[in-house]
Coordinates of N, CA and C in Angstrom, one line a residue:
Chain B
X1 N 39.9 0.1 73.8 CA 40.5 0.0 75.1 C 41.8 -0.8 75.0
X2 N 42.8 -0.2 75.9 CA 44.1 -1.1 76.1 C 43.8 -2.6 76.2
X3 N 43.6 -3.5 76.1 CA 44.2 -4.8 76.8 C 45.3 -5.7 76.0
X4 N 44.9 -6.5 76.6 CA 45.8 -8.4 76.4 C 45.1 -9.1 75.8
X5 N 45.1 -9.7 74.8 CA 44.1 -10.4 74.3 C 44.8 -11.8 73.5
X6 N 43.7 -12.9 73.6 CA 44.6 -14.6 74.0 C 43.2 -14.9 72.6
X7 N 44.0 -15.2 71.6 CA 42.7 -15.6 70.8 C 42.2 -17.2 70.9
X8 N 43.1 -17.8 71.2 CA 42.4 -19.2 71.6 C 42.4 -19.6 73.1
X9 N 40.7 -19.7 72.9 CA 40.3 -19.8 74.6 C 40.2 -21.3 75.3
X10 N 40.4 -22.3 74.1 CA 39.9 -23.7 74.4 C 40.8 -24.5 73.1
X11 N 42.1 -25.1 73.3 CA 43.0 -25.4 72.7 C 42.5 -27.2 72.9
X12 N 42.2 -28.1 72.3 CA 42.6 -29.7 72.0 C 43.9 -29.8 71.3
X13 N 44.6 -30.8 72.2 CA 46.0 -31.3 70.9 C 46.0 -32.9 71.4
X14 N 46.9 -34.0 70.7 CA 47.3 -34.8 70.8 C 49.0 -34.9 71.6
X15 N 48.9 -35.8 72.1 CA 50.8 -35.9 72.6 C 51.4 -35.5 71.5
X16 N 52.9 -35.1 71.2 CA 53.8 -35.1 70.6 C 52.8 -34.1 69.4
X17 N 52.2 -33.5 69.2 CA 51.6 -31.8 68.4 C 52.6 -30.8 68.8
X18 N 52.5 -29.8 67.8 CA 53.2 -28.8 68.4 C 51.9 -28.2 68.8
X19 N 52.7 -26.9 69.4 CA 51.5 -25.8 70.0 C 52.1 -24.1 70.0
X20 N 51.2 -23.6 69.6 CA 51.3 -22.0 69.4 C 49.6 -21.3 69.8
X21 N 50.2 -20.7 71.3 CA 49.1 -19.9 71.7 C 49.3 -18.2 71.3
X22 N 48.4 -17.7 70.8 CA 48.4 -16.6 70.9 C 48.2 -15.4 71.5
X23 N 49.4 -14.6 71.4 CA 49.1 -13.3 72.5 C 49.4 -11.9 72.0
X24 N 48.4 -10.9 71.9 CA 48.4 -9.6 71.2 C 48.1 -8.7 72.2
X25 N 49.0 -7.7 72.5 CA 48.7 -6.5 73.7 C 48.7 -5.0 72.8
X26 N 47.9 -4.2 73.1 CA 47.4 -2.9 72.6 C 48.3 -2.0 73.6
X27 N 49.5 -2.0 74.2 CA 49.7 -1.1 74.5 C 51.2 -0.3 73.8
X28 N 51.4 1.0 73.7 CA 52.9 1.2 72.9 C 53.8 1.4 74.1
X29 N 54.6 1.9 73.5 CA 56.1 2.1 74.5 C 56.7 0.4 75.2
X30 N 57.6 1.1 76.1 CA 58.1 -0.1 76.9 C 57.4 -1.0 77.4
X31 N 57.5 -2.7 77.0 CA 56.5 -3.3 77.5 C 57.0 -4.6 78.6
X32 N 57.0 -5.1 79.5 CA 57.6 -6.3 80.0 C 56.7 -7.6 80.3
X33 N 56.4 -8.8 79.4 CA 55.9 -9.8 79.0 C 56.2 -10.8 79.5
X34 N 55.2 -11.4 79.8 CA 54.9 -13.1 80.5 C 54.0 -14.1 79.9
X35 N 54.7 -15.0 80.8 CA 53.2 -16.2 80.4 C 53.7 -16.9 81.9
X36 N 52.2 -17.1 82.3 CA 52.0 -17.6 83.6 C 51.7 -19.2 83.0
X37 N 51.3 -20.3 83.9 CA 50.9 -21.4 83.6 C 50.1 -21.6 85.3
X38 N 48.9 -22.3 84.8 CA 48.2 -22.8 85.8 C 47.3 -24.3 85.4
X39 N 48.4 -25.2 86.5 CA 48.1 -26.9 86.1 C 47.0 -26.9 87.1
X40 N 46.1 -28.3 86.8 CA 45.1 -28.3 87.8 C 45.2 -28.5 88.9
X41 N 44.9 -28.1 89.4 CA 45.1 -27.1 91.3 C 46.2 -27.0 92.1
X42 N 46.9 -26.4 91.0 CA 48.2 -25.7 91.7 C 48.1 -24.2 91.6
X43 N 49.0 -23.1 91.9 CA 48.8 -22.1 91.8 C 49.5 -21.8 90.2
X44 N 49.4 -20.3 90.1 CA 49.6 -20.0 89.2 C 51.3 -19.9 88.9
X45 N 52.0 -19.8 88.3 CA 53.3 -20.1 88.6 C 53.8 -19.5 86.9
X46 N 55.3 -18.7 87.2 CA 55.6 -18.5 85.9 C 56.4 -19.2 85.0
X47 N 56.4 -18.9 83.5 CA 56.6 -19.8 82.3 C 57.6 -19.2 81.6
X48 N 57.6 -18.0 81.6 CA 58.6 -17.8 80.9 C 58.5 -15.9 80.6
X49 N 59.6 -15.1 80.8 CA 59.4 -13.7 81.0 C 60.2 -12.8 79.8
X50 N 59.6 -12.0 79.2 CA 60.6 -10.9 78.3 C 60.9 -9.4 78.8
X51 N 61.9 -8.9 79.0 CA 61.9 -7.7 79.4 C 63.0 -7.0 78.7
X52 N 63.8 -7.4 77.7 CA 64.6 -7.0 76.9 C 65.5 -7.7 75.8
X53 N 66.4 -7.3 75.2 CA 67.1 -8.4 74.5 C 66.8 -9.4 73.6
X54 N 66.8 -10.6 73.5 CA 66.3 -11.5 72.5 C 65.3 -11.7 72.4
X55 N 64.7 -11.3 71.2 CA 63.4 -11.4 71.4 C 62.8 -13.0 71.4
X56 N 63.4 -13.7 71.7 CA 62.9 -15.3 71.6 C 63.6 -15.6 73.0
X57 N 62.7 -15.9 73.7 CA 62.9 -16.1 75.2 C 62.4 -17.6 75.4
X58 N 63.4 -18.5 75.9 CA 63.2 -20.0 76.5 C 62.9 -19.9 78.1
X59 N 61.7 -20.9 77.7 CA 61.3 -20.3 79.6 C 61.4 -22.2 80.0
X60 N 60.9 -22.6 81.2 CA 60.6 -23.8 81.5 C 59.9 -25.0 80.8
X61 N 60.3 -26.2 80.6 CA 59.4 -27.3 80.3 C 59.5 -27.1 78.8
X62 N 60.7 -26.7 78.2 CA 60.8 -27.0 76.8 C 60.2 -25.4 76.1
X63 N 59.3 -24.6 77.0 CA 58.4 -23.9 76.6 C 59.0 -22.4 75.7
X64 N 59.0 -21.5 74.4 CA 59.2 -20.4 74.3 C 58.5 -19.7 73.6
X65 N 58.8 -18.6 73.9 CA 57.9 -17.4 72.9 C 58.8 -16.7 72.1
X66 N 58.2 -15.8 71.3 CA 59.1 -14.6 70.4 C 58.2 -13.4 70.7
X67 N 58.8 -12.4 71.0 CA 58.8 -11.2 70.4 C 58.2 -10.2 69.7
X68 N 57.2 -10.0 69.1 CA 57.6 -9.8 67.7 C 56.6 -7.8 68.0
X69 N 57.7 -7.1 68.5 CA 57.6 -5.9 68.5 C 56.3 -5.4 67.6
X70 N 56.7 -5.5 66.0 CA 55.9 -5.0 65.2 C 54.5 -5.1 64.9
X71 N 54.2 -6.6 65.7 CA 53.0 -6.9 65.8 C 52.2 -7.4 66.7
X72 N 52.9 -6.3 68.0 CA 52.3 -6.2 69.4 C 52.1 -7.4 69.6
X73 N 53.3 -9.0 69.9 CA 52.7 -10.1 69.7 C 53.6 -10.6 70.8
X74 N 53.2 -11.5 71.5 CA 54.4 -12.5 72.4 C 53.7 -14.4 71.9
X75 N 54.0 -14.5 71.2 CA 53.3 -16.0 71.2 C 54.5 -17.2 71.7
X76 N 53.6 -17.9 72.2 CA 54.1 -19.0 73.0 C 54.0 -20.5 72.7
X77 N 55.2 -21.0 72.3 CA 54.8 -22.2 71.1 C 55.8 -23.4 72.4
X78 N 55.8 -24.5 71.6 CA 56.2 -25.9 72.0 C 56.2 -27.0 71.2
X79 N 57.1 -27.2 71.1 CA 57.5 -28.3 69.3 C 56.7 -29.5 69.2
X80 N 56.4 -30.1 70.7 CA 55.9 -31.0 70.9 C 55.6 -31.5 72.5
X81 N 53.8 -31.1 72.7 CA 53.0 -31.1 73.9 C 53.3 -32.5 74.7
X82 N 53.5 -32.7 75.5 CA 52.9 -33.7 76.8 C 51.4 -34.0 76.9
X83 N 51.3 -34.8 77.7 CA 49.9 -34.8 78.4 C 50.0 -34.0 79.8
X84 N 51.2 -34.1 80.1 CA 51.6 -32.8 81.4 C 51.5 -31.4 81.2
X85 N 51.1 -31.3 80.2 CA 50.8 -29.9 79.1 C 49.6 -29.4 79.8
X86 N 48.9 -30.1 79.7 CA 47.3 -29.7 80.1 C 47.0 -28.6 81.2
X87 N 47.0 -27.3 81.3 CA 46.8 -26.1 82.1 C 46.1 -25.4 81.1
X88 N 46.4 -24.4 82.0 CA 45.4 -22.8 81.8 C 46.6 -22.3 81.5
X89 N 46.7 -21.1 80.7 CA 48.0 -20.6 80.3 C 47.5 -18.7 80.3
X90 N 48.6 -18.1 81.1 CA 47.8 -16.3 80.6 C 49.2 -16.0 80.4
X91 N 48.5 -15.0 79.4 CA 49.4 -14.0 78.7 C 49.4 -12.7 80.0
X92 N 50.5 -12.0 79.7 CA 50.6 -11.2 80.9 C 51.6 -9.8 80.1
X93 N 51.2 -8.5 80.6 CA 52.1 -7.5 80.0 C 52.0 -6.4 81.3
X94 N 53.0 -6.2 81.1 CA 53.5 -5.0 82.4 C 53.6 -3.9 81.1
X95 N 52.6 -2.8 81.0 CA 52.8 -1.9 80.3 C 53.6 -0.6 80.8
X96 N 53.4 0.8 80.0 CA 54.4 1.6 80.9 C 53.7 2.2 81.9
X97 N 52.5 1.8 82.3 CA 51.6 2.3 83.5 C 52.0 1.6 84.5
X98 N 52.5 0.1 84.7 CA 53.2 -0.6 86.0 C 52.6 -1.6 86.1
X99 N 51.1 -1.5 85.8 CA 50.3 -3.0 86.6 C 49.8 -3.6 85.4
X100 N 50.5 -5.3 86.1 CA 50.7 -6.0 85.3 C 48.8 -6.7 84.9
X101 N 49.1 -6.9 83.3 CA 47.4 -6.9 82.4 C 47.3 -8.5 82.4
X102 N 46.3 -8.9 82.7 CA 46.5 -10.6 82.0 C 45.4 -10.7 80.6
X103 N 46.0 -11.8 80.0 CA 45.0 -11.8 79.1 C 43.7 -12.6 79.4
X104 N 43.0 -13.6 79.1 CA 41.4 -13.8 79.6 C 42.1 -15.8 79.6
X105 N 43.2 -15.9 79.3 CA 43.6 -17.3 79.7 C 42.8 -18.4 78.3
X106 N 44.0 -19.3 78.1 CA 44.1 -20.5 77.2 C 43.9 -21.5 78.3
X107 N 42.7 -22.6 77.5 CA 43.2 -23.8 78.5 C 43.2 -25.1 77.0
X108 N 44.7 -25.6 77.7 CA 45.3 -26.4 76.7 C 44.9 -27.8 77.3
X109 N 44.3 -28.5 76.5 CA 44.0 -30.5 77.0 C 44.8 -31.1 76.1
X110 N 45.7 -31.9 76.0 CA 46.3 -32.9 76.0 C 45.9 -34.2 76.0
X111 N 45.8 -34.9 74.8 CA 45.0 -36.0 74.8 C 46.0 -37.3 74.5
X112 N 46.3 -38.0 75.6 CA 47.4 -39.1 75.1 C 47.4 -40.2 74.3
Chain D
X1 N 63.0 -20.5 97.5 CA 62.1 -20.5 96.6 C 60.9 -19.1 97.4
X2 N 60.3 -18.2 96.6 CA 59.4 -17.7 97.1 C 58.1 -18.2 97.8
X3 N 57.8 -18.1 98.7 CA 56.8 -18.5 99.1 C 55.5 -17.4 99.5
X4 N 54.4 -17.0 98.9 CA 52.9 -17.0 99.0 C 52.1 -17.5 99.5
X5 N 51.5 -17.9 101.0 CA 50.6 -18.3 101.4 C 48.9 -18.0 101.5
X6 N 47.8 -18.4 101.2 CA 46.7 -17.3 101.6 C 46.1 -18.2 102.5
X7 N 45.4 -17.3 103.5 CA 45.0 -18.1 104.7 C 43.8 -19.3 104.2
X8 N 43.0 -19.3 103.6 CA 42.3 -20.5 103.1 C 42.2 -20.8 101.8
X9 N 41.9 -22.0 101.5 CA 41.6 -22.4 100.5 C 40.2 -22.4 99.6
X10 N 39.5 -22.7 100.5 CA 38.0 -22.9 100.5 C 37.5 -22.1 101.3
X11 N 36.2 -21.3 101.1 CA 35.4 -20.5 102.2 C 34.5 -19.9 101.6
X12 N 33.4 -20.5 102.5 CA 31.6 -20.3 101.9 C 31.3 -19.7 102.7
X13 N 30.7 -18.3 102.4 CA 30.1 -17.1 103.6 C 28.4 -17.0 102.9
X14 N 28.0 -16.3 103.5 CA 26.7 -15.7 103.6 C 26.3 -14.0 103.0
X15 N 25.8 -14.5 102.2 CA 25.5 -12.7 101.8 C 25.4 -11.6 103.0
X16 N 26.2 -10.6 102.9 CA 26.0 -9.6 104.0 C 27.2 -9.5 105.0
X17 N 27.8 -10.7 105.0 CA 29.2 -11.0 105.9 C 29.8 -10.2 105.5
X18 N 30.9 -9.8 106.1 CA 32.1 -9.6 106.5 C 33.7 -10.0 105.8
X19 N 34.0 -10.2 105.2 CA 34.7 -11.2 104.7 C 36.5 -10.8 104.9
X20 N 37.3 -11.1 105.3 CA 38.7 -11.2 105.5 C 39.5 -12.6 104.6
X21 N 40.2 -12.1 103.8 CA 41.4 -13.3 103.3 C 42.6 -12.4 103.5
X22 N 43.8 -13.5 104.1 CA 44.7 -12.9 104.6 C 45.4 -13.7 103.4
X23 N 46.6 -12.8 103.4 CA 48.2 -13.3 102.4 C 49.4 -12.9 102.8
X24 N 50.3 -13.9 102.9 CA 51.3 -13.1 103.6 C 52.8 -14.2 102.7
X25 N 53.8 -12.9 102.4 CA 54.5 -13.1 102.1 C 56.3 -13.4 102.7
X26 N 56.8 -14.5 102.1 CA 58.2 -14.8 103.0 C 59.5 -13.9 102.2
X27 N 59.5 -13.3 101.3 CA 60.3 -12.6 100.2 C 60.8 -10.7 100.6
X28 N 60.4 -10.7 101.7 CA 60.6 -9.1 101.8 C 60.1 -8.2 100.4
X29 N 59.2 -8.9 99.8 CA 59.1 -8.0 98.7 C 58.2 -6.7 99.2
X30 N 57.9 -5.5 98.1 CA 57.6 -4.4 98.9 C 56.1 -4.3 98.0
X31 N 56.0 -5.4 97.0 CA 54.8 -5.4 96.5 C 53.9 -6.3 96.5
X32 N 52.7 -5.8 96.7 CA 51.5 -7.1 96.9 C 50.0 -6.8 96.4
X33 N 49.9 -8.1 95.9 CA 48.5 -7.6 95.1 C 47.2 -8.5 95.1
X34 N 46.3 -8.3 95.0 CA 44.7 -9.3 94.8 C 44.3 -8.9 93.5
X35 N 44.1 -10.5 93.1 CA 43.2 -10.9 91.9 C 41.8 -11.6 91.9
X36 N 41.1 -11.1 91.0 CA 39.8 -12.2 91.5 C 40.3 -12.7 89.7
X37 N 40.1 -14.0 89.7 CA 40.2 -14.9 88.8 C 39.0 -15.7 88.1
X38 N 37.9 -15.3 86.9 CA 36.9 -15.6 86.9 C 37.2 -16.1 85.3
X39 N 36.4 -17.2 85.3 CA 36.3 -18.0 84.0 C 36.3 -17.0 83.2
X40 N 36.9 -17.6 81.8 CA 36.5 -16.3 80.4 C 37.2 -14.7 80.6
X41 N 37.5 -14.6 81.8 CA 38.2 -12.9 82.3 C 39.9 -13.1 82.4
X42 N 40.3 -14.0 83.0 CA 41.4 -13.6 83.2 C 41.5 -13.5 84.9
X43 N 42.6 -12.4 84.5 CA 43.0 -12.2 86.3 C 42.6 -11.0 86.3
X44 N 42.0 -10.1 87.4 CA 41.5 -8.9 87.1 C 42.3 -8.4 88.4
X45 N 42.7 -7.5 88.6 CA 43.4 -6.6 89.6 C 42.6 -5.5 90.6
X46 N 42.5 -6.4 91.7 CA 41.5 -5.4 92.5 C 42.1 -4.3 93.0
X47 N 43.6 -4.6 94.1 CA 43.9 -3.7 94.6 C 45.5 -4.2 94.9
X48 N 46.3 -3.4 95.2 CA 47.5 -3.0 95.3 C 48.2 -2.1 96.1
X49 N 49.7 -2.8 96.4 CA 50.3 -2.3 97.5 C 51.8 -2.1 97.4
X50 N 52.8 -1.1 97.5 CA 53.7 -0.7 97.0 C 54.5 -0.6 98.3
X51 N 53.8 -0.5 99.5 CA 54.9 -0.2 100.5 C 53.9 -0.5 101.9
X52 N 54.4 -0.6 102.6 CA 53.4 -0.4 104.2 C 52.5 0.4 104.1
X53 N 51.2 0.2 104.5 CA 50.2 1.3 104.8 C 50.1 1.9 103.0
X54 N 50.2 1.7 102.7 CA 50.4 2.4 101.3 C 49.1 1.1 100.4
X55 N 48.2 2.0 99.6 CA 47.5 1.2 98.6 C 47.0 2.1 97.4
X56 N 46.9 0.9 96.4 CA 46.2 2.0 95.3 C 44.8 1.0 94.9
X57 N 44.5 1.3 94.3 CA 42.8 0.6 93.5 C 43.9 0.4 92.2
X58 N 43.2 -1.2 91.8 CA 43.2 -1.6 90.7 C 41.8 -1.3 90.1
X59 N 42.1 -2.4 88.6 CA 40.4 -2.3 87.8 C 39.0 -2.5 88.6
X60 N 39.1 -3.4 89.6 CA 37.8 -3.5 89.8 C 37.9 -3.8 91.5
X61 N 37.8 -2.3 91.9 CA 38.0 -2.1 93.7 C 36.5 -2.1 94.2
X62 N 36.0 -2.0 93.4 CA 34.5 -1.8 94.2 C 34.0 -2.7 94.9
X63 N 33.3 -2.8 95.8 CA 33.2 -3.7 97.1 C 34.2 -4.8 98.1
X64 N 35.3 -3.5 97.4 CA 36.4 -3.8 98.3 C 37.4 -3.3 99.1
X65 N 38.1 -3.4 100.0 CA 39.0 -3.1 100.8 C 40.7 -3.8 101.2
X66 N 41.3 -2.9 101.6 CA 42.6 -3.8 101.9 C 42.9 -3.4 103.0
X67 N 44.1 -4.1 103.5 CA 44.8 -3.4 104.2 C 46.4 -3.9 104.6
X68 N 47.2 -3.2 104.6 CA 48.6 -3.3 105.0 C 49.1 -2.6 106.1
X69 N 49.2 -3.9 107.2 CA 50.0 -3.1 108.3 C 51.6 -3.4 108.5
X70 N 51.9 -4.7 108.0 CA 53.2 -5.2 108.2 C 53.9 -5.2 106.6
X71 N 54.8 -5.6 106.5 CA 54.9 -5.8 105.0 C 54.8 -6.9 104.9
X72 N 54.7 -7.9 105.0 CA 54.6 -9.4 104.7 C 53.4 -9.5 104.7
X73 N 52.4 -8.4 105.2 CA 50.9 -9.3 105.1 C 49.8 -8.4 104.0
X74 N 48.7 -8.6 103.6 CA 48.0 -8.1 102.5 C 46.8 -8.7 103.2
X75 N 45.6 -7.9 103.6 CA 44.7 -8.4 103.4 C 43.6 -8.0 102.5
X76 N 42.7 -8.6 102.2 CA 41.6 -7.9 101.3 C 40.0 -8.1 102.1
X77 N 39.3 -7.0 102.3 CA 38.4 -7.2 103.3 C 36.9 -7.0 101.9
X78 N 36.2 -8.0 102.6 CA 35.0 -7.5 101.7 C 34.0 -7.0 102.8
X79 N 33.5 -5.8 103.1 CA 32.8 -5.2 104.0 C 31.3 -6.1 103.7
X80 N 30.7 -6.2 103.4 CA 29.2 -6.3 103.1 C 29.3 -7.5 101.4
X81 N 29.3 -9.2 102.2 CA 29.9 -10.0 100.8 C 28.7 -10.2 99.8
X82 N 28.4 -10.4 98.4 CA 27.4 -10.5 97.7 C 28.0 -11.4 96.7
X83 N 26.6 -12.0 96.1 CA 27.0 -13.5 95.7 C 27.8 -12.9 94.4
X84 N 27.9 -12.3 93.7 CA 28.8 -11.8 92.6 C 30.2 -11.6 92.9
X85 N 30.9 -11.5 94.2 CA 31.7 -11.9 94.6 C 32.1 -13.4 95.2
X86 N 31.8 -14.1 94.4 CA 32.4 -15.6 94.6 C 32.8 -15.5 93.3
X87 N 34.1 -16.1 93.8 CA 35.4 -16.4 93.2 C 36.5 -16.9 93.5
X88 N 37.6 -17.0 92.1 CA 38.9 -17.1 92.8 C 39.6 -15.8 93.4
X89 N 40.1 -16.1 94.5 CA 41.0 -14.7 95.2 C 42.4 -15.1 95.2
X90 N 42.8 -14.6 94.0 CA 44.9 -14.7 94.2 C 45.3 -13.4 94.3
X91 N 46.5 -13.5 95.5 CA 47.5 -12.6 96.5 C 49.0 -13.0 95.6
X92 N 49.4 -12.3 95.0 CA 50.7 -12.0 94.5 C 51.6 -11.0 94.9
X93 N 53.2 -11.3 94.9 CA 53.8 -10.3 95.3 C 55.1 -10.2 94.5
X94 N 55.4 -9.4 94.5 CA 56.7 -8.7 93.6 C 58.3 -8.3 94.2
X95 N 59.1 -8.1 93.7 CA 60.2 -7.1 94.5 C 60.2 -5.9 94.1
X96 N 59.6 -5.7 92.6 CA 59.6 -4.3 92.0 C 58.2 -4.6 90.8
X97 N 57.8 -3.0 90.6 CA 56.3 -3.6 90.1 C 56.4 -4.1 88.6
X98 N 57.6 -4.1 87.8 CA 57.7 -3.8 86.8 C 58.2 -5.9 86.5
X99 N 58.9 -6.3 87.1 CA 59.1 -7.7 87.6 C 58.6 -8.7 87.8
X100 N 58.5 -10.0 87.4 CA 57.7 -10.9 87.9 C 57.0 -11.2 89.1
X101 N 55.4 -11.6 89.1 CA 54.8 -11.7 90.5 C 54.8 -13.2 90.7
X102 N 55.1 -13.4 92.4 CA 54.8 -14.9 92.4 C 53.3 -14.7 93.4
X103 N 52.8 -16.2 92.7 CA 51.1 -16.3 93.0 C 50.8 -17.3 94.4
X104 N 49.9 -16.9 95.5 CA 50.2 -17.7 96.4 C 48.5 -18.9 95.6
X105 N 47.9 -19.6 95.8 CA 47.1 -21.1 95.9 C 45.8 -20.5 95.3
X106 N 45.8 -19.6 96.2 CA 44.0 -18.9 95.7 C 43.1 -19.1 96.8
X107 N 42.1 -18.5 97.1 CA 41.1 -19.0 97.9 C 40.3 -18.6 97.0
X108 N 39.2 -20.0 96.9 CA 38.1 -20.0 96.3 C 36.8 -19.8 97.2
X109 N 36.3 -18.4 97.3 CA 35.4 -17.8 97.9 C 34.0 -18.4 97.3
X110 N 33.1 -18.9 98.0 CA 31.5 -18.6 97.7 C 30.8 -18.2 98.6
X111 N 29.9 -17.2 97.9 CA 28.5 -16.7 98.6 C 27.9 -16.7 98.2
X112 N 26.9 -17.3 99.2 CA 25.3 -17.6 99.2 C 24.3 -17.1 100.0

């Protein structure tokens, strides 16, 4: 079946770690790419969006991803976490069907 | 800034109820949508709205309902509520479907 899929469901890091979550979508053609962020008990709110062009997109809070066409991949990295870091993180794809897919969500802790 | 409101935050019903969450948006967007948000899933896409009076079914419409009379408002009705319907309920909206959604807080539904 089509989906989104987030292979790390339960991320631990320390302050100043880098971080790379992963995101793989099954769908071909035209695709338009997110990553949402959900801090604890705020809403869900976006992070950073691909819809064309470079494929290494800088979104908020230091945060980016790449691209990578060939291997249906949008991964979402950060050179070095916060303890403000600590959310729920979804992968997101607007395939060429219209409605937008999420993946099953990262939650990243932050240990200071 | 977009603004997403849903009428509650909290709300604990009764098996068999009735159930109404309202959402209403400040963006004249022409898109609006319900998620139920469940650990380990992701965001899952109940139902969807493209225009006034206008809806389609997402993945998982079943024991559900909507309705659009104005365009700023979205509601999602649950005719007859059952406890497998407790959850998160997020109302998102768009300007175009293909576009970023912004998320209104969530109402976290339980039935008992």
């Amino acid at each position: 079946a089509q989906s989104v899929s987030q292979h790390n469901h339960h991320v631990i890091l320390s302050e100043a770690a880098s971080l790379e979550l992963g995101c793989n979508y099954s769908y071909g053609g035209t695709v338009n790419l997110f990553w949402y962020v959900q801090y604890p008990g705020q809403h869900l709110q976006l992070l950073l969006k691909y819809f064309s062009g470079d494929p290494l997109v800088k979104g908020i809070k230091g945060f980016e991803a790449e691209f990578i066409k060939s291997k249906f991949s949008f991964n979402l990295r950060k050179p070095s976490v916060q303890w403000s870091d600590t959310a729920e993180y979804f992968c997101a794809v607007i395939p060429p069907t219209g409605k937008l897919i999420f993946g099953q969500g990262t939650t990243l802790q932050v240990k200071p | 800034d977009v603004k997403v409101t849903q009428s509650s935050r909290y709300l604990v019903k009764r098996t068999g109820e009735k159930v109404f969450l309202e959402c209403v948006q400040d963006m004249d967007h022409e898109n609006m949508f319900w998620y139920r948000q469940d650990p380990g899933l992701g965001l899952r896409l109940i139902y969807f709205s493209y225009d006034v009076k206008m809806k389609e079914k997402g993945d998982i419409p079943e024991g559900y309902s909507v309705s659009r009379e104005k365009k700023e408002r979205f509601s999602l009705i649950l005719e007859s509520a059952s406890t497998n319907q407790t959850s998160m309920y997020l109302c998102a909206s768009s300007s175009w479907p293909y576009y970023e959604q912004y998320f209104g807080p969530g109402t976290r539904l339980t039935v008992t």
